[in-house]
Amino acid sequence: MATIQERLQNKPYAEYAYATRPMRMTMFWRRCLIKQFYMFWKLNLKIMMMVVKGHN
Amino acid sequence: MAKVVVLGAGISGHTAALYLKKLLAKEHAVIMISPNSNYQWVPSNIWVGVGLMDPNEVKFKLAPVYQRKGIVYKQAKGISIHPEGSSVHEKPFVKIAYVTEEMQGKEEDVTYDFLVNATGPALNFKATPGLGPDLYSNSVCAYDHAHHAWHNLEKSLAKMEKGEHQTFLIGTGHALATCQGAAFEYALNIAFEIDKRKLNHLADIIWISNEYELGDFGMGGAYIKRGGYITPTSIFTASILSEYGIRWIKRAGVYKVEEGKAFYELLDGSYHEQSFDFAMLIPGFAGAGLKAYNKSGEDISATVFAANGMMKVDADYTPKPYEEWKASDWPSIYQSPYYDQVYAAGIAFAPPHSMSKPMESPNGTKIFPTPPRTGMPSGVIGKVVAQNIAYRIKTGKKDHPHTGSMARQAAACIVSAGYGFTKGQAATMTVSPIVPDWERYPEYGRDIEATVGVVGLAGHWMKLFMHYMFLYKAKAKFGWSLIPE
Ligand SMILES: Cc1cc2nc3c(=O)[nH]c(=O)nc-3n(C[C@H](O)[C@H](O)[C@H](O)COP(=O)(O)OP(=O)(O)OC[C@H]3O[C@@H](n4cnc5c(N)ncnc54)[C@H](O)[C@@H]3O)c2cc1C
């Protein structure tokens, strides 16, 4: 796998050169146990509500 | 006494059978006909395919569950349906063929008052020469395929440990394949496993897909709220692929696979080849190959089933251009328009059209994803069908108080992207409704408030939680019906 730098140097206009990439802070929040614990319940609740509302 | 026959013990049929038994009084019979003696939680096959779960962790034997619940189980395959009966049988019936060693070759006619066809997809490897686990590519569509894929992946990883470079080609193996989500998930998991072993420098992972844009996933893509913007899933997906070091080939219809080589046509009409050391390509899906006959024994399959072998239901199948597609084209009760007592649930029902815009190359090859029917809607449809049948049996009425159109239902797709309590990650995506409804939501086709796209550890926990929760539910243990589909 090429690093982002290698990719941009080798193929400056390749499609993957335009992809957004997560920054360090984003990566931190993705693994932050407190935030993720909160997200776990939030997403579960959201999905459950969506399933229940989607049929009658 | 009423007799309800369910064909197929997958997510949809198994859900239908359990609810039918729960909702109906004891004197009514629920009969399950399914060839595989196991129930499998298909979404976790991804983890089997990267060696993180054993096939035994994603499956369990059906017979004890059905025995406990009072559901009659026949380990057999439905061959044909006879919705008008025959000269021998007054009542409608299904012809089945047993598959167990002791009963091999034995056929039986099983009469019914109501029939639920939940036979899922037939994996149509033959539509792409060279495709499939018996030939040159791998599959994760069933636990045995996924286990086999892991053995081959292990070999590639071992070669990399010795310093050999490996190319991984993951995606769709047919110009009209669906289930991009599963293949995408597998690509991310392979990338994660390679990264875990610090072998990145020796890997080239390529995502190949029939989608016009990344993130189409057979549902025409979606818009999500992300980082202060309304973002198309193409950007979200490109970002994830890029983060995992995966490059991509899109608008590609794979038409042939040979040892170590896949041949594909792009939407612009050009032909290409891609070599690989390991490939996992999702086949096209077709109906289970059931036939239908009328009372005098004439073949009426072309009436009852769509051209792809899936069963026609209460959808609007009138051919019309993409611009005229409506959410209301999609079925809501999954009843056959020809036979009042016949229903099709889960992947077995024929969708009225795709969700992604049909695309054709200058050579006339149709290259676009057919519509996905993921686990969540498949389970919900199974439940809705069971509720309506139970209502009809109890009241003798013909109406359907329960509905569950995919143009009203939401779907959640949790794309696992690495395993581990603190190291795991998954992309959680929700869309509502699954089928875009441009009349109700003119701006984005869906409810933007309900649509989510987030990446993080929580998604991994959810995927793992769902694995245990849905296997618990499928085993019909205490309180199973309280767990939503
Ligand atoms: C690798 C993978 C990962 C996935 N991940 C997700 C996910 O994360 N989330 C999600 O929502 N969805 C996911 N899906 C999709 C989900 O698994 C399907 O939507 C779901 O299994 C469809 O349910 P079904 O009951 O219609 O079909 P199936 O689950 O395929 O069940 C069909 C059943 O019918 C039986 N059968 C076949 N032929 C006959 C016959 N002639 N007579 C009687 N019985 C027959 C089969 O043996 C089987 O038991 C994934 C799919 C794959 C392949």
PDB file of C-alpha atoms and ligand atoms in Angstrom, chain B residues 7-13 33-36 42-43 45-46 76-78 118-121 140-141 179 182 185 288 290 345-347 373-376 378 412 414 463, ligand 1:
ATOM      1  CA  LEU B   7     -39.770 -22.306   2.074  1.00  0.00           C
ATOM      2  CA  GLY B   8     -36.287 -21.291   3.255  1.00  0.00           C
ATOM      3  CA  ALA B   9     -34.905 -20.940   6.778  1.00  0.00           C
ATOM      4  CA  GLY B  10     -32.841 -17.819   6.146  1.00  0.00           C
ATOM      5  CA  ILE B  11     -33.228 -14.480   7.890  1.00  0.00           C
ATOM      6  CA  SER B  12     -36.624 -13.842   6.308  1.00  0.00           C
ATOM      7  CA  GLY B  13     -38.207 -17.315   6.333  1.00  0.00           C
ATOM      8  CA  ILE B  33     -38.879 -26.646   4.305  1.00  0.00           C
ATOM      9  CA  SER B  34     -35.217 -25.785   3.943  1.00  0.00           C
ATOM     10  CA  PRO B  35     -32.255 -27.768   2.582  1.00  0.00           C
ATOM     11  CA  ASN B  36     -29.552 -26.594   4.974  1.00  0.00           C
ATOM     12  CA  VAL B  42     -24.826 -14.363   7.158  1.00  0.00           C
ATOM     13  CA  PRO B  43     -23.421 -10.903   8.102  1.00  0.00           C
ATOM     14  CA  ASN B  45     -19.422 -14.588   7.470  1.00  0.00           C
ATOM     15  CA  ILE B  46     -17.107 -11.633   6.887  1.00  0.00           C
ATOM     16  CA  ALA B  76     -35.677 -30.604   1.808  1.00  0.00           C
ATOM     17  CA  LYS B  77     -35.672 -28.299  -1.190  1.00  0.00           C
ATOM     18  CA  GLY B  78     -38.768 -26.813  -2.727  1.00  0.00           C
ATOM     19  CA  ALA B 118     -38.333 -17.114   1.392  1.00  0.00           C
ATOM     20  CA  THR B 119     -35.764 -19.022  -0.629  1.00  0.00           C
ATOM     21  CA  GLY B 120     -33.316 -16.091  -0.837  1.00  0.00           C
ATOM     22  CA  PRO B 121     -30.873 -15.790  -3.719  1.00  0.00           C
ATOM     23  CA  VAL B 140     -18.118 -15.028   1.543  1.00  0.00           C
ATOM     24  CA  CYS B 141     -21.819 -15.486   0.771  1.00  0.00           C
ATOM     25  CA  CYS B 179     -24.394  -6.888  -2.136  1.00  0.00           C
ATOM     26  CA  ALA B 182     -20.587  -7.171   2.040  1.00  0.00           C
ATOM     27  CA  GLU B 185     -16.679  -4.899   4.312  1.00  0.00           C
ATOM     28  CA  ALA B 288     -33.866 -20.214  -6.257  1.00  0.00           C
ATOM     29  CA  LEU B 290     -38.546 -22.867  -8.289  1.00  0.00           C
ATOM     30  CA  ALA B 345     -40.317 -12.584   1.635  1.00  0.00           C
ATOM     31  CA  GLY B 346     -36.715 -11.351   1.750  1.00  0.00           C
ATOM     32  CA  ILE B 347     -34.536 -11.655  -1.330  1.00  0.00           C
ATOM     33  CA  ARG B 373     -32.240  -6.476   0.216  1.00  0.00           C
ATOM     34  CA  THR B 374     -30.229  -6.537   3.377  1.00  0.00           C
ATOM     35  CA  GLY B 375     -30.895  -8.475   6.558  1.00  0.00           C
ATOM     36  CA  MET B 376     -32.945  -5.820   8.295  1.00  0.00           C
ATOM     37  CA  SER B 378     -35.578  -9.207   5.021  1.00  0.00           C
ATOM     38  CA  ALA B 412     -28.782   0.180   8.874  1.00  0.00           C
ATOM     39  CA  ILE B 414     -22.704  -1.686   9.693  1.00  0.00           C
ATOM     40  CA  LYS B 463     -21.787  -5.324  14.835  1.00  0.00           C
TER      41      LYS B 463
HETATM   42  C1  LIG C   1     -21.241 -11.760   3.380  1.00  0.00           C
HETATM   43  C2  LIG C   1     -22.534 -11.046   3.589  1.00  0.00           C
HETATM   44  C3  LIG C   1     -22.620 -10.075   4.558  1.00  0.00           C
HETATM   45  C4  LIG C   1     -23.826  -9.414   4.778  1.00  0.00           C
HETATM   46  N1  LIG C   1     -23.864  -8.463   5.743  1.00  0.00           N
HETATM   47  C5  LIG C   1     -25.027  -7.858   6.012  1.00  0.00           C
HETATM   48  C6  LIG C   1     -25.103  -6.886   7.057  1.00  0.00           C
HETATM   49  O1  LIG C   1     -24.110  -6.557   7.702  1.00  0.00           O
HETATM   50  N2  LIG C   1     -26.312  -6.343   7.319  1.00  0.00           N
HETATM   51  C7  LIG C   1     -27.423  -6.688   6.621  1.00  0.00           C
HETATM   52  O2  LIG C   1     -28.494  -6.164   6.910  1.00  0.00           O
HETATM   53  N3  LIG C   1     -27.379  -7.588   5.611  1.00  0.00           N
HETATM   54  C8  LIG C   1     -26.203  -8.177   5.291  1.00  0.00           C
HETATM   55  N4  LIG C   1     -26.156  -9.091   4.284  1.00  0.00           N
HETATM   56  C9  LIG C   1     -27.383  -9.425   3.540  1.00  0.00           C
HETATM   57  C10 LIG C   1     -28.233 -10.453   4.286  1.00  0.00           C
HETATM   58  O3  LIG C   1     -27.456 -11.546   4.655  1.00  0.00           O
HETATM   59  C11 LIG C   1     -29.383 -10.889   3.389  1.00  0.00           C
HETATM   60  O4  LIG C   1     -30.166  -9.768   3.119  1.00  0.00           O
HETATM   61  C12 LIG C   1     -30.276 -11.922   4.043  1.00  0.00           C
HETATM   62  O5  LIG C   1     -29.554 -13.086   4.327  1.00  0.00           O
HETATM   63  C13 LIG C   1     -31.454 -12.246   3.142  1.00  0.00           C
HETATM   64  O6  LIG C   1     -32.324 -13.100   3.820  1.00  0.00           O
HETATM   65  P1  LIG C   1     -33.234 -14.136   3.055  1.00  0.00           P
HETATM   66  O7  LIG C   1     -33.944 -14.887   4.106  1.00  0.00           O
HETATM   67  O8  LIG C   1     -34.024 -13.463   2.025  1.00  0.00           O
HETATM   68  O9  LIG C   1     -32.221 -15.098   2.270  1.00  0.00           O
HETATM   69  P2  LIG C   1     -31.175 -16.131   2.862  1.00  0.00           P
HETATM   70  O10 LIG C   1     -30.646 -15.665   4.161  1.00  0.00           O
HETATM   71  O11 LIG C   1     -30.204 -16.394   1.761  1.00  0.00           O
HETATM   72  O12 LIG C   1     -32.023 -17.441   3.130  1.00  0.00           O
HETATM   73  C14 LIG C   1     -32.585 -18.227   2.102  1.00  0.00           C
HETATM   74  C15 LIG C   1     -32.865 -19.609   2.659  1.00  0.00           C
HETATM   75  O13 LIG C   1     -33.578 -20.359   1.689  1.00  0.00           O
HETATM   76  C16 LIG C   1     -33.034 -21.652   1.585  1.00  0.00           C
HETATM   77  N5  LIG C   1     -33.356 -22.173   0.231  1.00  0.00           N
HETATM   78  C17 LIG C   1     -32.708 -21.940  -0.919  1.00  0.00           C
HETATM   79  N6  LIG C   1     -33.312 -22.596  -1.931  1.00  0.00           N
HETATM   80  C18 LIG C   1     -34.376 -23.223  -1.399  1.00  0.00           C
HETATM   81  C19 LIG C   1     -35.401 -24.064  -1.933  1.00  0.00           C
HETATM   82  N7  LIG C   1     -35.459 -24.366  -3.229  1.00  0.00           N
HETATM   83  N8  LIG C   1     -36.337 -24.549  -1.091  1.00  0.00           N
HETATM   84  C20 LIG C   1     -36.325 -24.250   0.236  1.00  0.00           C
HETATM   85  N9  LIG C   1     -35.373 -23.463   0.783  1.00  0.00           N
HETATM   86  C21 LIG C   1     -34.417 -22.958  -0.023  1.00  0.00           C
HETATM   87  C22 LIG C   1     -31.546 -21.437   1.837  1.00  0.00           C
HETATM   88  O14 LIG C   1     -30.920 -22.644   2.214  1.00  0.00           O
HETATM   89  C23 LIG C   1     -31.600 -20.412   2.973  1.00  0.00           C
HETATM   90  O15 LIG C   1     -31.753 -21.056   4.200  1.00  0.00           O
HETATM   91  C24 LIG C   1     -24.949  -9.734   4.009  1.00  0.00           C
HETATM   92  C25 LIG C   1     -24.865 -10.699   3.003  1.00  0.00           C
HETATM   93  C26 LIG C   1     -23.665 -11.342   2.772  1.00  0.00           C
HETATM   94  C27 LIG C   1     -23.577 -12.386   1.690  1.00  0.00           C
END
